[in-house]
Short mmCIF file of C-alpha atoms and ligand atoms in Angstrom, two decimals:
data_model
loop_
_atom_site.label_atom_id
_atom_site.label_comp_id
_atom_site.label_asym_id
_atom_site.label_seq_id
_atom_site.Cartn_x
_atom_site.Cartn_y
_atom_site.Cartn_z
CA MET A 575 -31.65 7.97 -5.03
CA ARG A 576 -29.61 10.67 -6.99
CA ALA A 577 -26.37 12.29 -6.57
CA THR A 578 -24.32 14.66 -8.67
CA VAL A 579 -20.66 15.01 -9.26
CA HIS A 580 -19.21 18.20 -10.87
CA LEU A 581 -15.84 18.17 -12.41
CA ASP A 582 -13.80 20.64 -14.20
CA THR A 583 -10.79 19.77 -16.40
CA GLN A 584 -9.06 22.81 -15.07
CA HIS A 585 -9.69 22.06 -11.48
CA HIS A 586 -7.30 19.38 -10.42
CA VAL A 587 -4.87 18.39 -7.62
CA GLY A 588 -2.04 17.45 -9.65
CA THR A 589 -0.49 14.34 -11.45
CA ILE A 590 -1.15 10.92 -9.98
CA ASP A 591 2.06 9.30 -8.85
CA ARG A 592 1.86 5.76 -9.89
CA ARG A 593 3.65 4.76 -6.81
CA ILE A 594 0.29 4.98 -4.91
CA PHE A 595 -0.26 1.51 -6.42
CA GLY A 596 2.39 -0.20 -4.35
CA GLY A 597 2.37 -3.27 -2.24
CA LEU A 598 4.09 -4.80 0.94
CA LEU A 599 5.85 -8.13 0.85
CA GLU A 600 6.93 -9.08 4.45
CA HIS A 601 8.73 -12.07 5.82
CA LEU A 602 5.50 -13.05 7.69
CA GLY A 603 3.43 -16.17 7.69
CA ARG A 604 3.17 -17.80 4.17
CA ALA A 605 3.78 -14.46 2.31
CA VAL A 606 7.29 -15.34 1.19
CA TYR A 607 7.67 -18.98 1.86
CA GLY A 608 4.67 -20.82 0.37
CA GLY A 609 3.63 -17.65 -1.21
CA VAL A 610 5.81 -15.74 -3.75
CA TYR A 611 8.63 -18.40 -3.13
CA ASP A 612 8.00 -22.12 -3.32
CA PRO A 613 11.00 -23.98 -4.58
CA GLY A 614 10.18 -27.57 -5.71
CA ASN A 615 6.61 -26.78 -6.40
CA PRO A 616 5.74 -27.69 -10.07
CA LEU A 617 4.07 -24.20 -10.38
CA SER A 618 7.47 -22.47 -9.52
CA ASP A 619 10.27 -21.47 -11.92
CA ASP A 620 13.90 -22.68 -11.50
CA ARG A 621 14.46 -19.90 -8.98
CA GLY A 622 11.56 -20.92 -6.88
CA PHE A 623 9.26 -18.00 -7.75
CA ARG A 624 5.66 -19.20 -8.01
CA ARG A 625 4.63 -18.44 -11.74
CA ASP A 626 0.89 -18.36 -10.88
CA VAL A 627 1.39 -15.95 -8.23
CA LEU A 628 3.39 -13.69 -10.52
CA GLU A 629 0.63 -13.92 -13.10
CA ALA A 630 -2.05 -13.15 -10.61
CA LEU A 631 -0.14 -10.08 -9.23
CA ARG A 632 0.92 -8.53 -12.48
CA PRO A 633 -2.50 -7.19 -13.63
CA LEU A 634 -2.61 -5.22 -10.36
CA GLY A 635 0.14 -3.12 -11.76
CA PHE A 636 2.15 -2.78 -8.56
CA SER A 637 4.52 0.09 -9.15
CA VAL A 638 6.57 -0.34 -5.97
CA MET A 639 7.01 -3.20 -3.54
CA ARG A 640 8.02 -2.60 0.11
CA TYR A 641 10.24 -5.22 1.74
CA PRO A 642 11.24 -7.06 3.92
CA GLY A 643 8.78 -5.67 6.43
CA GLY A 644 6.76 -4.52 8.30
CA ASN A 645 7.66 -5.35 11.89
CA PHE A 646 10.05 -8.18 10.64
CA VAL A 647 12.56 -5.62 9.49
CA SER A 648 13.25 -4.16 12.91
CA ALA A 649 15.16 -7.25 14.07
CA TYR A 650 16.37 -8.51 10.71
CA ASP A 651 20.02 -8.73 9.60
CA TRP A 652 19.96 -8.39 6.01
CA ALA A 653 23.35 -9.96 5.77
CA ASP A 654 21.76 -13.30 6.85
CA GLY A 655 19.97 -13.35 3.58
CA ILE A 656 22.68 -13.19 1.09
CA GLY A 657 25.27 -15.61 -0.31
CA PRO A 658 25.15 -19.38 -0.69
CA LYS A 659 21.82 -20.55 0.47
CA GLU A 660 23.31 -23.55 2.27
CA THR A 661 25.35 -21.39 4.56
CA ARG A 662 22.56 -18.93 5.48
CA PRO A 663 21.44 -19.17 9.19
CA ARG A 664 18.14 -20.06 10.54
CA ARG A 665 17.08 -17.40 12.90
CA PRO A 666 14.21 -16.73 15.33
CA ASP A 667 11.93 -13.85 14.01
CA PHE A 668 11.30 -11.62 16.84
CA ALA A 669 8.27 -9.96 15.29
CA TRP A 670 6.17 -12.92 14.46
CA LYS A 671 7.71 -15.63 16.63
CA SER A 672 8.57 -17.73 13.66
CA VAL A 673 11.71 -19.48 12.33
CA GLU A 674 13.34 -17.59 9.33
CA THR A 675 15.25 -19.75 7.14
CA ASN A 676 16.84 -16.93 5.11
CA GLN A 677 16.40 -18.83 1.92
CA PHE A 678 14.92 -15.82 0.32
CA GLY A 679 16.71 -12.55 0.79
CA THR A 680 17.59 -9.24 -0.76
CA ASP A 681 18.98 -10.72 -4.07
CA GLU A 682 15.98 -13.09 -4.47
CA PHE A 683 13.67 -10.21 -3.77
CA LEU A 684 15.26 -7.91 -6.20
CA ALA A 685 15.05 -10.62 -8.87
CA TRP A 686 11.56 -11.31 -8.10
CA CYS A 687 10.70 -7.52 -8.43
CA ALA A 688 12.31 -7.62 -11.87
CA GLU A 689 10.06 -10.61 -12.72
CA LEU A 690 7.00 -8.77 -11.54
CA ARG A 691 8.06 -5.61 -13.24
CA THR A 692 7.92 -3.48 -10.17
CA ALA A 693 10.27 -1.08 -8.32
CA PRO A 694 11.67 -2.18 -5.02
CA MET A 695 11.25 -0.04 -1.84
CA LEU A 696 13.61 -1.48 0.70
CA ALA A 697 13.20 -0.89 4.38
CA VAL A 698 16.19 -0.76 6.55
CA ASN A 699 16.54 -1.94 10.23
CA ILE A 700 16.48 1.12 12.62
CA GLY A 701 15.28 -1.13 15.51
CA THR A 702 18.22 -3.32 16.47
CA GLY A 703 20.23 -2.19 13.44
CA THR A 704 22.43 0.93 13.21
CA PRO A 705 22.74 3.66 10.48
CA GLU A 706 25.98 2.06 9.43
CA HIS A 707 24.33 -1.32 8.93
CA ALA A 708 21.65 0.45 6.75
CA ALA A 709 24.49 2.17 4.79
CA ARG A 710 26.01 -1.14 4.08
CA LEU A 711 22.88 -2.43 2.61
CA LEU A 712 22.79 0.59 0.39
CA GLU A 713 26.38 -0.07 -0.57
CA TYR A 714 25.48 -3.68 -1.33
CA CYS A 715 22.56 -2.67 -3.53
CA ASN A 716 23.59 0.48 -5.38
CA LEU A 717 27.38 1.03 -5.47
CA PRO A 718 29.63 0.01 -8.29
CA THR A 719 32.06 -2.81 -7.44
CA GLY A 720 35.36 -1.93 -5.85
CA THR A 721 34.29 -1.80 -2.20
CA SER A 722 33.66 -4.81 -0.02
CA TRP A 723 29.78 -4.98 0.15
CA ALA A 724 29.49 -4.07 -3.47
CA ASP A 725 31.97 -6.80 -4.31
CA ARG A 726 30.00 -9.19 -2.22
CA ARG A 727 26.96 -8.32 -4.43
CA ALA A 728 29.07 -9.17 -7.59
CA ALA A 729 30.33 -12.42 -5.94
CA ASN A 730 26.68 -13.38 -5.34
CA GLY A 731 25.86 -13.14 -9.04
CA HIS A 732 24.98 -9.42 -9.63
CA PRO A 733 27.94 -7.28 -10.75
CA GLU A 734 25.68 -4.41 -11.82
CA PRO A 735 24.35 -2.10 -9.08
CA TYR A 736 20.53 -2.65 -8.56
CA GLY A 737 19.85 1.01 -8.22
CA VAL A 738 17.18 0.88 -5.56
CA LYS A 739 15.60 4.38 -5.37
CA LEU A 740 13.20 4.26 -2.46
CA TRP A 741 14.17 3.48 1.21
CA CYS A 742 12.19 3.26 4.41
CA LEU A 743 14.15 4.29 7.50
CA GLY A 744 12.68 1.44 9.80
CA ASN A 745 9.10 0.58 10.40
CA GLU A 746 6.46 1.78 13.01
CA MET A 747 9.09 2.85 15.42
CA ASP A 748 6.46 4.71 17.42
CA GLY A 749 4.96 1.35 18.37
CA PRO A 750 5.91 -0.39 21.80
CA TRP A 751 5.70 -3.72 19.86
CA GLN A 752 8.45 -2.71 17.57
CA ALA A 753 11.89 -4.11 18.08
CA GLY A 754 14.02 -1.26 19.31
CA HIS A 755 11.05 1.14 19.79
CA VAL A 756 12.34 4.34 21.23
CA PRO A 757 11.06 7.86 21.84
CA ALA A 758 10.59 10.11 18.67
CA GLU A 759 13.77 12.11 19.39
CA VAL A 760 15.92 9.18 19.61
CA TYR A 761 14.48 7.57 16.37
CA ALA A 762 14.73 10.85 14.54
CA ARG A 763 18.39 11.06 15.43
CA GLN A 764 19.12 7.56 14.07
CA ALA A 765 16.85 8.02 11.06
CA ARG A 766 18.59 11.32 10.22
CA MET A 767 21.97 9.84 10.50
CA ALA A 768 21.03 6.73 8.40
CA SER A 769 19.34 8.92 5.66
CA ALA A 770 22.46 11.24 5.54
CA LEU A 771 24.82 8.21 5.31
CA MET A 772 22.87 6.55 2.72
CA LYS A 773 22.35 9.69 0.59
CA GLY A 774 25.98 10.44 0.98
CA LEU A 775 26.78 7.09 -0.75
CA ASP A 776 23.93 7.58 -3.42
CA PRO A 777 22.41 11.08 -3.60
CA THR A 778 19.86 9.78 -6.11
CA ILE A 779 17.85 7.87 -3.50
CA GLU A 780 14.75 9.04 -1.64
CA THR A 781 14.07 8.12 1.97
CA VAL A 782 10.93 7.74 4.13
CA ALA A 783 10.92 8.56 7.75
CA CYS A 784 8.52 6.48 10.01
CA GLY A 785 5.36 8.46 10.94
CA SER A 786 2.69 7.19 13.26
CA SER A 787 1.53 3.67 12.85
CA GLY A 788 -2.13 4.63 13.22
CA ARG A 789 -4.36 7.52 14.30
CA GLY A 790 -5.19 5.80 17.47
CA MET A 791 -1.67 5.92 18.76
CA GLY A 792 -1.26 8.34 21.97
CA THR A 793 1.61 10.05 20.19
CA TYR A 794 -0.11 10.50 16.95
CA LEU A 795 1.11 13.52 14.85
CA GLU A 796 3.31 14.64 17.93
CA TRP A 797 5.71 11.78 17.04
CA ASP A 798 5.50 12.81 13.40
CA ARG A 799 6.11 16.54 14.12
CA ALA A 800 9.18 15.63 16.15
CA VAL A 801 10.59 13.28 13.41
CA LEU A 802 9.77 15.89 10.78
CA GLU A 803 11.43 18.75 12.56
CA ALA A 804 14.60 16.72 13.04
CA CYS A 805 14.73 15.12 9.73
CA TRP A 806 13.13 17.62 7.29
CA ASP A 807 16.37 18.34 5.33
CA THR A 808 17.24 14.82 4.84
CA VAL A 809 14.01 12.88 4.12
CA ASP A 810 11.61 12.98 1.32
CA TYR A 811 8.45 11.27 2.83
CA ILE A 812 6.83 10.67 6.15
CA SER A 813 4.91 7.36 6.40
CA ALA A 814 1.28 6.77 7.59
CA HIS A 815 -0.33 3.43 8.27
CA ARG A 816 -3.85 2.37 8.77
CA TYR A 817 -5.75 -0.93 9.01
CA SER A 818 -9.61 -0.81 8.94
CA GLY A 819 -12.10 -3.24 10.27
CA ASN A 820 -15.72 -3.83 10.95
CA TRP A 821 -14.99 -4.34 14.59
CA HIS A 822 -18.49 -3.91 15.90
CA GLY A 823 -20.52 -5.40 13.20
CA ASP A 824 -21.56 -1.96 12.11
CA SER A 825 -21.55 -1.86 8.40
CA ALA A 826 -22.97 1.62 8.08
CA SER A 827 -19.89 3.09 9.94
CA TYR A 828 -17.50 0.68 8.31
CA LEU A 829 -18.66 1.67 4.83
CA ALA A 830 -17.87 5.30 5.77
CA GLU A 831 -14.18 4.47 6.25
CA GLY A 832 -13.27 6.99 3.62
CA VAL A 833 -14.17 9.79 6.11
CA GLU A 834 -11.47 8.58 8.35
CA ILE A 835 -8.94 8.21 5.63
CA ASP A 836 -9.63 11.66 4.33
CA ARG A 837 -9.15 12.95 7.94
CA ILE A 838 -5.76 11.27 8.21
CA LEU A 839 -4.70 12.87 4.97
CA GLU A 840 -5.95 16.21 6.18
CA ASP A 841 -3.92 15.76 9.39
CA TYR A 842 -0.79 15.12 7.44
CA ALA A 843 -1.41 17.91 4.93
CA GLY A 844 -1.77 20.30 7.95
CA LEU A 845 1.32 18.88 9.76
CA LEU A 846 3.52 18.95 6.74
CA ALA A 847 2.46 22.55 5.97
CA TYR A 848 3.12 23.53 9.57
CA VAL A 849 6.76 22.06 9.70
CA ARG A 850 7.51 23.57 6.39
CA GLY A 851 6.34 26.96 7.74
CA VAL A 852 8.35 26.60 11.02
CA LYS A 853 11.33 25.78 9.08
CA LYS A 854 10.75 28.46 6.57
CA SER A 855 11.66 25.77 4.07
CA ALA A 856 11.18 25.80 0.23
CA LYS A 857 11.34 22.05 0.29
CA ARG A 858 8.30 19.82 0.27
CA VAL A 859 8.08 16.50 2.16
CA HIS A 860 5.18 14.23 0.94
CA LEU A 861 3.27 11.23 2.38
CA SER A 862 4.10 7.62 1.94
CA PHE A 863 0.92 5.72 2.97
CA ASP A 864 2.97 2.61 3.06
CA GLU A 865 0.65 0.05 4.94
CA TRP A 866 -3.17 0.31 4.38
CA ASN A 867 -5.66 -2.48 4.21
CA VAL A 868 -8.63 -4.19 6.06
CA TRP A 869 -7.21 -6.25 8.98
CA TYR A 870 -9.35 -7.18 11.95
CA ARG A 871 -10.16 -10.81 12.00
CA ALA A 872 -6.78 -12.66 12.13
CA ARG A 873 -5.15 -10.43 14.82
CA GLY A 874 -2.86 -11.48 17.58
CA ASP A 875 -1.36 -14.45 15.55
CA HIS A 876 2.09 -15.65 16.03
CA GLY A 877 4.06 -18.46 14.65
CA ASN A 878 5.01 -20.65 17.73
CA TRP A 879 8.52 -20.86 16.35
CA THR A 880 7.59 -22.74 13.14
CA GLU A 881 8.56 -22.09 9.61
CA ALA A 882 6.11 -20.20 7.38
CA PRO A 883 3.11 -20.67 9.67
CA SER A 884 -0.33 -19.69 8.32
CA LEU A 885 -0.73 -16.18 9.83
CA LEU A 886 -3.08 -13.18 9.29
CA GLU A 887 -4.89 -15.08 6.43
CA GLU A 888 -8.08 -12.94 6.40
CA VAL A 889 -10.89 -13.90 4.23
CA TYR A 890 -12.33 -10.74 2.58
CA ASN A 891 -15.87 -9.93 1.67
CA LEU A 892 -17.58 -7.31 -0.42
CA GLU A 893 -17.73 -4.69 2.19
CA ASP A 894 -13.97 -5.07 2.73
CA ALA A 895 -13.51 -4.42 -0.98
CA LEU A 896 -15.66 -1.25 -0.85
CA VAL A 897 -13.37 0.02 1.96
CA CYS A 898 -10.24 -0.68 -0.10
CA ALA A 899 -11.80 1.22 -3.01
CA GLN A 900 -12.17 4.13 -0.72
CA TYR A 901 -8.56 4.10 0.31
CA LEU A 902 -7.46 4.46 -3.21
CA MET A 903 -10.02 7.02 -4.02
CA ALA A 904 -8.86 9.10 -1.04
CA PHE A 905 -5.24 8.84 -2.20
CA LEU A 906 -6.34 10.04 -5.67
CA ARG A 907 -8.15 13.02 -4.24
CA ARG A 908 -4.92 13.96 -2.41
CA ALA A 909 -2.55 13.32 -5.30
CA ASP A 910 -0.82 16.54 -4.31
CA LEU A 911 0.09 14.79 -0.87
CA VAL A 912 0.23 11.03 -1.31
CA LYS A 913 3.05 10.02 -3.48
CA VAL A 914 3.61 6.43 -2.45
CA ALA A 915 1.07 3.96 -0.92
CA CYS A 916 1.35 0.16 -0.19
CA LEU A 917 -1.38 -2.35 0.05
CA ALA A 918 -0.41 -4.34 2.93
CA GLN A 919 0.02 -7.02 2.00
CA ILE A 920 0.04 -8.98 -1.22
CA VAL A 921 0.02 -12.73 -0.90
CA ASN A 922 -1.56 -14.99 1.84
CA VAL A 923 -1.02 -12.50 4.67
CA ILE A 924 -3.88 -9.93 4.67
CA ALA A 925 -3.81 -10.24 1.02
CA PRO A 926 -5.71 -10.15 -2.29
CA VAL A 927 -4.11 -13.34 -3.38
CA LEU A 928 -4.15 -16.65 -1.47
CA THR A 929 -2.13 -19.59 -2.40
CA ARG A 930 -2.49 -23.39 -2.04
CA PRO A 931 0.14 -25.74 -3.40
CA ASP A 932 -1.78 -26.22 -6.57
CA GLY A 933 -3.09 -22.74 -7.26
CA VAL A 934 -4.27 -19.34 -6.21
CA LEU A 935 -7.44 -17.75 -5.20
CA LEU A 936 -8.18 -14.03 -5.81
CA GLN A 937 -10.03 -12.41 -2.96
CA THR A 938 -12.61 -9.63 -3.11
CA ILE A 939 -10.02 -6.87 -2.31
CA TYR A 940 -8.28 -7.80 -5.60
CA TRP A 941 -10.92 -6.25 -7.71
CA PRO A 942 -11.02 -2.60 -6.59
CA PHE A 943 -7.27 -2.49 -6.71
CA LEU A 944 -7.25 -3.87 -10.17
CA MET A 945 -10.06 -1.62 -11.43
CA ILE A 946 -8.48 1.61 -10.00
CA SER A 947 -4.89 0.75 -10.67
CA GLN A 948 -5.57 -0.02 -14.39
CA GLN A 949 -7.87 2.98 -15.00
CA ALA A 950 -6.59 5.83 -12.84
CA LYS A 951 -4.09 7.82 -14.81
CA GLY A 952 -2.90 11.37 -15.54
CA ILE A 953 -4.28 14.02 -13.33
CA SER A 954 -6.68 13.85 -10.48
CA LEU A 955 -9.74 16.15 -10.83
CA ARG A 956 -11.29 17.67 -7.74
CA PRO A 957 -14.82 16.35 -7.50
CA VAL A 958 -17.70 18.46 -6.21
CA VAL A 959 -20.28 15.92 -4.73
CA HIS A 960 -23.77 16.61 -3.97
CA SER A 961 -25.17 13.51 -2.29
CA PRO A 962 -27.76 12.53 0.21
CA THR A 963 -26.33 11.47 3.60
CA TYR A 964 -26.98 8.80 5.98
CA ALA A 965 -26.49 8.39 9.81
CA THR A 966 -23.47 6.50 11.20
CA LYS A 967 -22.67 5.79 14.77
CA GLN A 968 -19.00 6.58 14.19
CA TYR A 969 -18.98 9.51 11.99
CA GLY A 970 -22.40 11.18 12.16
CA ASP A 971 -24.04 11.99 8.93
CA VAL A 972 -21.94 10.88 5.92
CA PRO A 973 -22.50 11.33 2.10
CA VAL A 974 -23.83 8.13 0.63
CA LEU A 975 -21.70 8.62 -2.43
CA ASP A 976 -17.80 8.60 -2.37
CA ALA A 977 -16.27 9.82 -5.68
CA ALA A 978 -12.83 10.35 -7.33
CA ALA A 979 -11.91 11.23 -10.98
CA THR A 980 -8.89 11.17 -13.20
CA LEU A 981 -8.18 12.66 -16.58
CA ASP A 982 -5.40 11.23 -18.96
CA GLY A 983 -5.36 13.07 -22.22
CA ASP A 984 -8.92 12.70 -23.43
CA THR A 985 -9.82 9.74 -21.12
CA LEU A 986 -11.93 10.41 -18.09
CA ALA A 987 -12.20 7.77 -15.34
CA VAL A 988 -14.67 8.17 -12.51
CA PHE A 989 -14.81 6.05 -9.43
CA LEU A 990 -17.91 5.83 -7.33
CA VAL A 991 -18.91 3.95 -4.10
CA ASN A 992 -22.51 3.87 -3.03
CA ARG A 993 -22.15 3.41 0.75
CA GLY A 994 -25.99 2.90 1.15
CA GLN A 995 -26.96 -0.48 1.80
CA ARG A 996 -30.66 -0.35 0.67
CA GLU A 997 -31.10 1.85 -2.39
CA GLY A 998 -29.31 1.99 -5.65
CA MET A 999 -28.40 5.51 -6.88
CA THR A 1000 -27.92 7.24 -10.16
CA VAL A 1001 -24.93 9.51 -10.18
CA GLU A 1002 -25.09 12.31 -12.70
CA ILE A 1003 -21.70 13.65 -13.73
CA ASP A 1004 -20.99 16.80 -15.66
CA VAL A 1005 -17.48 18.09 -16.68
CA ALA A 1006 -16.67 21.86 -17.25
CA GLY A 1007 -14.19 22.27 -20.07
CA GLY A 1008 -15.14 18.90 -21.83
CA ALA A 1009 -17.99 16.97 -23.33
CA PHE A 1010 -18.68 13.25 -23.24
CA ALA A 1011 -17.81 11.63 -26.67
CA GLU A 1012 -17.95 7.96 -26.05
CA ILE A 1013 -18.46 5.63 -23.12
CA HIS A 1014 -15.64 2.97 -23.15
CA GLY A 1015 -17.01 0.90 -20.35
CA THR A 1016 -18.47 0.66 -16.78
CA ASP A 1017 -17.40 -1.99 -14.40
CA LEU A 1018 -19.23 -2.75 -11.25
CA LEU A 1019 -18.37 -4.61 -8.07
CA ILE A 1020 -21.68 -5.52 -6.35
CA GLY A 1021 -23.34 -8.31 -4.36
CA ASP A 1022 -24.15 -9.08 -0.80
CA LEU A 1023 -22.00 -7.26 1.66
CA LYS A 1024 -20.80 -10.43 3.26
CA ASP A 1025 -20.12 -12.28 0.03
CA ALA A 1026 -16.63 -13.50 -0.18
CA ASP A 1027 -14.54 -15.28 -2.89
CA THR A 1028 -13.64 -18.68 -1.52
CA LEU A 1029 -12.25 -22.01 -2.61
CA GLU A 1030 -15.76 -23.22 -2.85
CA ALA A 1031 -17.15 -20.29 -4.50
CA PRO A 1032 -14.15 -18.40 -6.23
CA ASP A 1033 -16.35 -16.30 -8.48
CA ALA A 1034 -18.79 -14.96 -5.83
CA VAL A 1035 -17.61 -11.31 -6.02
CA GLN A 1036 -16.21 -10.49 -9.52
CA PRO A 1037 -16.38 -7.28 -11.67
CA ALA A 1038 -19.46 -7.25 -13.85
CA ALA A 1039 -20.48 -4.93 -16.71
CA GLY A 1040 -22.63 -2.05 -15.77
CA THR A 1041 -24.36 0.58 -17.74
CA ALA A 1042 -23.86 4.26 -18.26
CA ALA A 1043 -25.54 6.78 -20.64
CA VAL A 1044 -25.16 10.42 -21.58
CA ILE A 1045 -28.37 12.29 -21.14
CA ASP A 1046 -28.71 16.03 -21.92
CA GLY A 1047 -24.88 16.25 -21.80
CA ARG A 1048 -24.64 14.53 -18.47
CA LEU A 1049 -23.11 11.19 -17.78
CA HIS A 1050 -25.64 9.00 -15.75
CA VAL A 1051 -24.12 6.11 -14.00
CA PRO A 1052 -26.38 3.76 -12.02
CA VAL A 1053 -24.56 2.34 -8.86
CA PRO A 1054 -26.38 -0.40 -6.98
CA ALA A 1055 -26.57 -0.40 -3.16
CA ALA A 1056 -23.30 -1.13 -1.54
CA GLY A 1057 -21.62 -1.12 -4.82
CA PHE A 1058 -18.54 0.18 -6.51
CA ALA A 1059 -18.47 1.49 -10.17
CA ALA A 1060 -15.62 2.50 -12.43
CA VAL A 1061 -16.52 4.18 -15.67
CA ARG A 1062 -14.33 5.39 -18.61
CA VAL A 1063 -15.27 7.87 -21.08
CA ARG A 1064 -13.57 9.65 -24.02
CA MET A 1065 -14.06 13.34 -23.83
CA THR A 1066 -13.78 16.02 -26.52
CA GLY A 1067 -12.57 19.51 -25.60
O1 AHR B 119 1.20 -5.80 7.90
C1 AHR B 119 1.28 -6.40 9.10
C2 AHR B 119 1.88 -5.54 10.16
O2 AHR B 119 1.18 -4.49 10.44
C3 AHR B 119 3.26 -4.96 9.72
O3 AHR B 119 4.35 -5.87 9.97
C4 AHR B 119 3.46 -3.85 10.72
O4 AHR B 119 4.21 -2.79 10.12
C5 AHR B 119 1.92 -3.37 11.00
O5 AHR B 119 1.73 -3.20 12.30
#
């Protein structure tokens, strides 16, 4: 099978915002306790941070880390998680029906972010919390000493402001499951007030309003429109979330997930243009796709009022990894729209990294994130793809090839997913405005669709070296069936 990708160095969608390589760390299951934080474990440092987890996460190059939720944030009192650990209260966690010990809180998270070398993205509680409560957290984190909450930060060991730049105004407030769920207009009023109060204290911050928690919601886009119309002047981003799954054992449709992700991005591009037009505004609001992943096996879990229960511990296979690749490739193709995105989540809970007391396991979805995060840089080129199609139950006829490309100086990176399950394909790539000078490398992620990295077989799915060649001025990249390829090439003008 053969497909072509035509690129033009002048035809791009803008500079890639590194913040699309973000993650989410939520107080949920074993994500925090027994995940990133495990005091007393010989693998942890003197603050209780698991060193092996940090080492596993660092290569992923997370640019931002969203925290503390997720659903958890909507009934969380951040003040419970600061100060001397022995006086912090144990609380029931409304979202996951677990016991929250509050031994890890805002200061620990911000210290951990510094250790990981990532920027924090803090979510405030707009469920049971008030705008004032949110502004106090901003004061605690970002204001110089001299006022009560900033002084509390200093007393807790951090005299210098943290300078947290990115703030989520709640989480999935359109969802009936969310603590404090209210109609869009009510949420919008609270979010607007919180954003204005917070920006009044620190005008350098950016805020994210809650958009829809999924395309399947009855209020999809209507919720977002109402929120945007009310908050346009004070927010910088609207959020989108999606979790994918092979719910019906239909891999052909599942491997076409990129089609659905593209549609969501198209929906938001249209909505943002509409509201901007209605407002006759010069301002642009962008998309923060701050929860995305595969999640369909471990659904409906809750903690039965225990500490750090094992929840949402999905075991991922190759087809899940191919879907994750398509999320990132869709975000690259809409670099003009998607400025922030967070893989949800990072450790143990629907995560690329699983922990045991004595080590970590890297799951299949680790690899596409690693390959794309390390290689996608600079500007995002607009690919013109000519590909055979295949029939799917869910999306009709779909191109077998999914493609994205970036250009950073003279380095071109091309990402290719062969969605076909039967045949390998050769992708022929040409670039107007440049010639291929040297192939730096080709990485492949291939195997059987159901192959998983497990404790018994930790290396079942691993990146492998592929081949690529320049023939008659075109780059030829063989991509095996159900495979992902990332190729890097030096270009000359
Ligand atoms: O990531 C798991 C959960 O999914 C989050 O807590 C919530 O925001 C979403 O529904």
